[in-house]
Coordinates of C-alpha atoms in Angstrom, one line a residue:
M502 CA -37.4 26.3 97.1
S503 CA -35.5 25.7 100.2
T504 CA -33.8 27.9 102.5
S505 CA -30.6 26.2 101.9
A506 CA -31.0 25.9 98.3
N507 CA -31.7 30.2 98.8
T508 CA -28.7 30.4 100.3
A509 CA -26.6 29.2 97.9
Q510 CA -28.1 30.8 95.0
S511 CA -28.1 34.6 97.4
L512 CA -24.5 34.1 97.7
A513 CA -24.2 34.0 93.9
Q514 CA -25.7 37.1 93.5
T515 CA -24.0 39.0 95.7
S516 CA -21.8 41.1 94.1
K517 CA -23.8 43.3 91.6
D518 CA -24.5 45.8 94.0
Q519 CA -20.6 46.3 94.6
I520 CA -19.9 46.9 91.3
P521 CA -19.8 50.6 90.0
T522 CA -22.4 50.3 86.8
T523 CA -19.8 52.1 84.5
S524 CA -17.8 48.6 85.4
V525 CA -21.0 46.2 84.5
E526 CA -21.6 48.4 81.9
A527 CA -17.4 48.1 80.6
A528 CA -18.0 44.4 80.9
V529 CA -20.7 44.2 79.7
L530 CA -20.5 46.2 76.3
A531 CA -16.8 44.7 76.1
S532 CA -18.1 41.1 75.9
S533 CA -21.2 41.8 73.7
T534 CA -19.6 44.1 71.0
A535 CA -16.4 41.6 69.8
T536 CA -16.2 41.6 65.9
P537 CA -17.5 38.3 64.7
S538 CA -15.2 35.8 63.1
T539 CA -17.2 35.3 59.4
N540 CA -16.3 34.1 56.1
S541 CA -16.4 35.8 52.8
N542 CA -20.1 34.2 51.7
D543 CA -21.4 35.5 55.1
A544 CA -20.0 38.8 54.2
S545 CA -21.5 38.5 51.2
R546 CA -24.9 38.0 52.4
G547 CA -24.5 40.6 54.8
Q548 CA -24.4 38.4 57.7
P549 CA -21.8 40.6 59.6
A550 CA -23.9 43.6 60.0
A551 CA -26.6 41.9 60.9
A552 CA -24.4 39.8 63.4
A553 CA -22.8 43.1 65.1
A554 CA -26.6 45.3 65.0
G555 CA -27.7 42.1 67.5
A556 CA -24.5 41.7 69.9
S557 CA -25.1 46.0 70.2
E558 CA -28.7 45.2 71.0
L559 CA -27.6 42.3 73.3
A560 CA -25.0 44.4 75.2
S561 CA -27.5 47.4 75.8
T562 CA -30.5 45.4 76.9
K563 CA -27.8 43.2 79.6
I564 CA -27.5 46.5 81.1
T565 CA -31.1 47.7 81.2
L566 CA -31.6 44.2 83.1
L567 CA -29.5 44.9 85.2
G568 CA -30.0 48.0 86.6
A569 CA -33.6 46.3 87.3
L570 CA -32.2 43.6 89.7
K571 CA -32.9 44.5 92.9
S572 CA -30.7 43.3 96.5
F573 CA -31.6 42.5 99.7
P574 CA -29.1 43.0 102.5
D575 CA -28.6 39.7 105.3
F576 CA -31.8 37.2 103.3
P577 CA -32.4 35.1 104.2
I578 CA -29.4 35.2 106.3
P579 CA -26.9 38.1 108.5
G580 CA -24.0 39.0 105.6
I581 CA -25.9 37.4 102.5
Q582 CA -27.1 40.5 99.9
F583 CA -29.4 39.1 98.1
I584 CA -30.1 40.1 93.5
D585 CA -33.5 39.4 93.4
I586 CA -34.8 38.9 89.6
L587 CA -38.7 39.0 90.3
P588 CA -38.4 42.7 89.5
L589 CA -37.7 41.5 86.2
F590 CA -41.0 40.4 85.6
Q591 CA -42.8 43.4 87.2
D592 CA -42.5 46.0 84.8
P593 CA -44.1 44.9 81.4
A594 CA -40.8 47.1 79.3
I595 CA -38.3 45.2 81.6
H596 CA -40.2 42.4 81.2
T597 CA -39.9 42.2 77.3
A598 CA -36.4 43.2 77.5
L599 CA -35.8 40.2 79.3
L600 CA -37.1 38.3 76.6
R601 CA -35.7 40.4 73.8
A602 CA -32.3 39.5 75.4
L603 CA -32.8 36.1 75.7
E604 CA -34.0 35.5 72.8
L605 CA -30.8 37.2 71.2
Q606 CA -29.2 35.2 73.7
V607 CA -30.2 31.7 71.8
L608 CA -29.7 33.0 68.3
E609 CA -26.1 34.3 69.5
F610 CA -24.9 30.4 70.4
A611 CA -27.4 28.6 68.9
E612 CA -27.0 30.5 65.0
H613 CA -26.8 27.3 63.1
S614 CA -29.4 24.9 65.7
K615 CA -32.1 26.8 66.7
P616 CA -34.0 24.7 69.2
D617 CA -37.5 22.8 68.1
V618 CA -37.9 22.6 72.0
V619 CA -37.5 24.2 75.5
V620 CA -37.8 23.2 78.4
G621 CA -38.1 25.1 81.5
L622 CA -37.8 23.7 84.7
D623 CA -39.5 23.5 88.1
A624 CA -40.8 26.3 88.9
R625 CA -38.6 29.7 87.9
G626 CA -38.1 28.2 84.3
F627 CA -41.9 28.4 84.1
L628 CA -41.6 32.0 84.2
F629 CA -40.0 33.2 81.1
G630 CA -39.7 29.5 78.9
P631 CA -43.0 29.3 77.6
S632 CA -42.4 33.2 76.3
L633 CA -39.3 32.4 74.9
A634 CA -40.8 29.4 73.3
L635 CA -43.1 31.8 71.6
R636 CA -40.4 33.7 70.5
L637 CA -38.4 30.9 69.0
N638 CA -41.5 29.0 67.4
A639 CA -40.5 26.3 69.7
S640 CA -43.1 24.1 71.9
F641 CA -42.3 24.4 75.5
V642 CA -41.9 21.6 77.7
P643 CA -41.9 21.2 81.9
V644 CA -39.9 19.7 83.9
R645 CA -41.9 19.3 87.3
K646 CA -41.1 17.0 90.3
K647 CA -41.9 13.3 90.4
G648 CA -45.3 12.6 90.8
K649 CA -46.7 16.3 90.0
M650 CA -48.0 15.4 86.4
P651 CA -50.4 12.9 85.1
G652 CA -49.8 10.1 82.4
P653 CA -46.5 7.4 81.7
C654 CA -43.3 9.9 82.3
V655 CA -39.7 9.0 82.5
T656 CA -37.7 10.4 86.0
A657 CA -34.3 11.3 87.0
A658 CA -32.9 11.9 90.0
Y659 CA -30.9 14.8 91.2
E660 CA -28.7 15.1 94.5
K661 CA -29.7 18.0 96.8
E662 CA -28.4 19.0 100.6
Y663 CA -30.9 16.6 101.6
G664 CA -30.8 14.0 100.4
T665 CA -32.1 12.9 96.5
D666 CA -34.7 14.5 94.6
F667 CA -36.7 13.7 91.9
F668 CA -37.6 15.4 88.1
Q669 CA -40.0 14.1 85.5
M670 CA -40.7 14.7 82.1
Q671 CA -44.0 12.9 79.9
E672 CA -43.4 10.7 77.5
G673 CA -43.6 12.2 74.3
A674 CA -43.3 15.4 75.0
V675 CA -39.6 15.9 73.1
K676 CA -39.7 14.2 70.4
P677 CA -36.9 12.1 69.2
G678 CA -34.1 13.8 67.3
Q679 CA -35.5 17.2 68.1
K680 CA -33.1 19.8 69.3
V681 CA -33.7 20.8 72.9
L682 CA -32.5 24.4 74.7
V683 CA -33.0 23.8 78.7
V684 CA -33.8 27.1 80.3
D685 CA -34.2 28.1 84.2
D686 CA -33.2 31.4 86.5
I687 CA -30.0 30.1 88.0
I688 CA -27.3 27.2 87.4
A689 CA -26.1 26.5 91.6
T690 CA -24.6 23.0 91.9
G691 CA -26.0 22.0 88.3
G692 CA -27.5 18.9 89.5
S693 CA -31.2 19.9 88.6
A694 CA -30.3 20.8 85.3
A695 CA -28.1 17.7 84.8
A696 CA -31.4 15.8 85.4
A697 CA -33.0 17.7 83.1
G698 CA -30.6 16.8 80.1
S699 CA -30.8 13.7 81.0
L700 CA -34.8 13.3 80.6
V701 CA -34.4 14.7 77.4
K702 CA -31.9 12.5 76.2
Q703 CA -34.2 9.1 77.6
L704 CA -36.8 10.9 75.0
G705 CA -33.9 10.6 72.5
G706 CA -33.7 14.6 71.9
D707 CA -30.5 16.3 71.0
L708 CA -29.4 18.5 74.1
I709 CA -28.6 21.4 72.0
G710 CA -27.6 24.0 75.3
Y711 CA -28.4 25.0 79.3
L712 CA -29.6 29.2 79.4
F713 CA -29.5 30.6 82.5
I714 CA -30.7 34.0 83.4
L715 CA -27.9 34.2 86.5
E716 CA -25.1 31.7 88.1
I717 CA -23.0 30.5 91.1
P718 CA -19.8 30.3 89.7
F719 CA -18.0 29.1 92.6
L720 CA -20.3 26.4 93.0
N721 CA -18.6 24.7 89.7
G722 CA -22.3 23.5 88.2
R723 CA -21.0 23.0 84.5
S724 CA -19.0 20.7 85.5
K725 CA -22.4 18.2 85.5
L726 CA -23.3 19.3 82.3
D727 CA -21.7 16.6 80.4
G728 CA -19.9 20.2 78.4
V729 CA -23.0 21.3 76.8
Q730 CA -23.1 24.7 76.0
T731 CA -23.7 26.6 78.1
V732 CA -24.2 30.4 78.7
T733 CA -25.2 32.6 81.7
L734 CA -27.6 36.1 80.3
L735 CA -26.2 38.5 83.3
E736 CA -23.2 37.8 84.8
T737 CA -20.4 39.4 87.8
D738 CA -17.3 39.9 88.4
E739 CA -17.7 37.0 90.8

């Protein structure tokens, strides 16, 4: 990732250590424990109770994950408070909690449309994409920079701060009609995620959503994702 891209990522992550833990917990719990809407048929199958239990588990797990993040002042440039996600992978218990939270998040927003394929973006989408795919009983497909994979590939361009770059996916990696979830660590300007979505569509996949760990809201990356359902696991007050 370039210095400029790192700068943009770090800008989005400046507020976490400035928010009191109690405020974060309250916000997470309030957003995650709302009573789900159900119909009478759902009630007869006990789904409201299961949904409430899942929401409660997701809320508490998010608080654990937020507490595991580390902040680094003045990185990569003075004045930036950088929030590092890598500690989420350094402790086996926290790593397990991250995967469980991602699984619960997918089940919450894709209740009636679980993915057949999880697509992870080069390179941090590779950190958790394969493990999440296993939990969802889905296949994992990587998206890589142009020239990094053998065989016939489909290609999509996206704009970066210094020019145009290209993503590729191997032909046949996604089958026509398969439901596909695209995952990455962060959504910034949205260009790379949109390119990944384009690759899925070129192969005939049904793009059901995007899932990120963090987001840079002021860059409005969601506007490039054509209204496809987009979820961020951990949110700040920015």
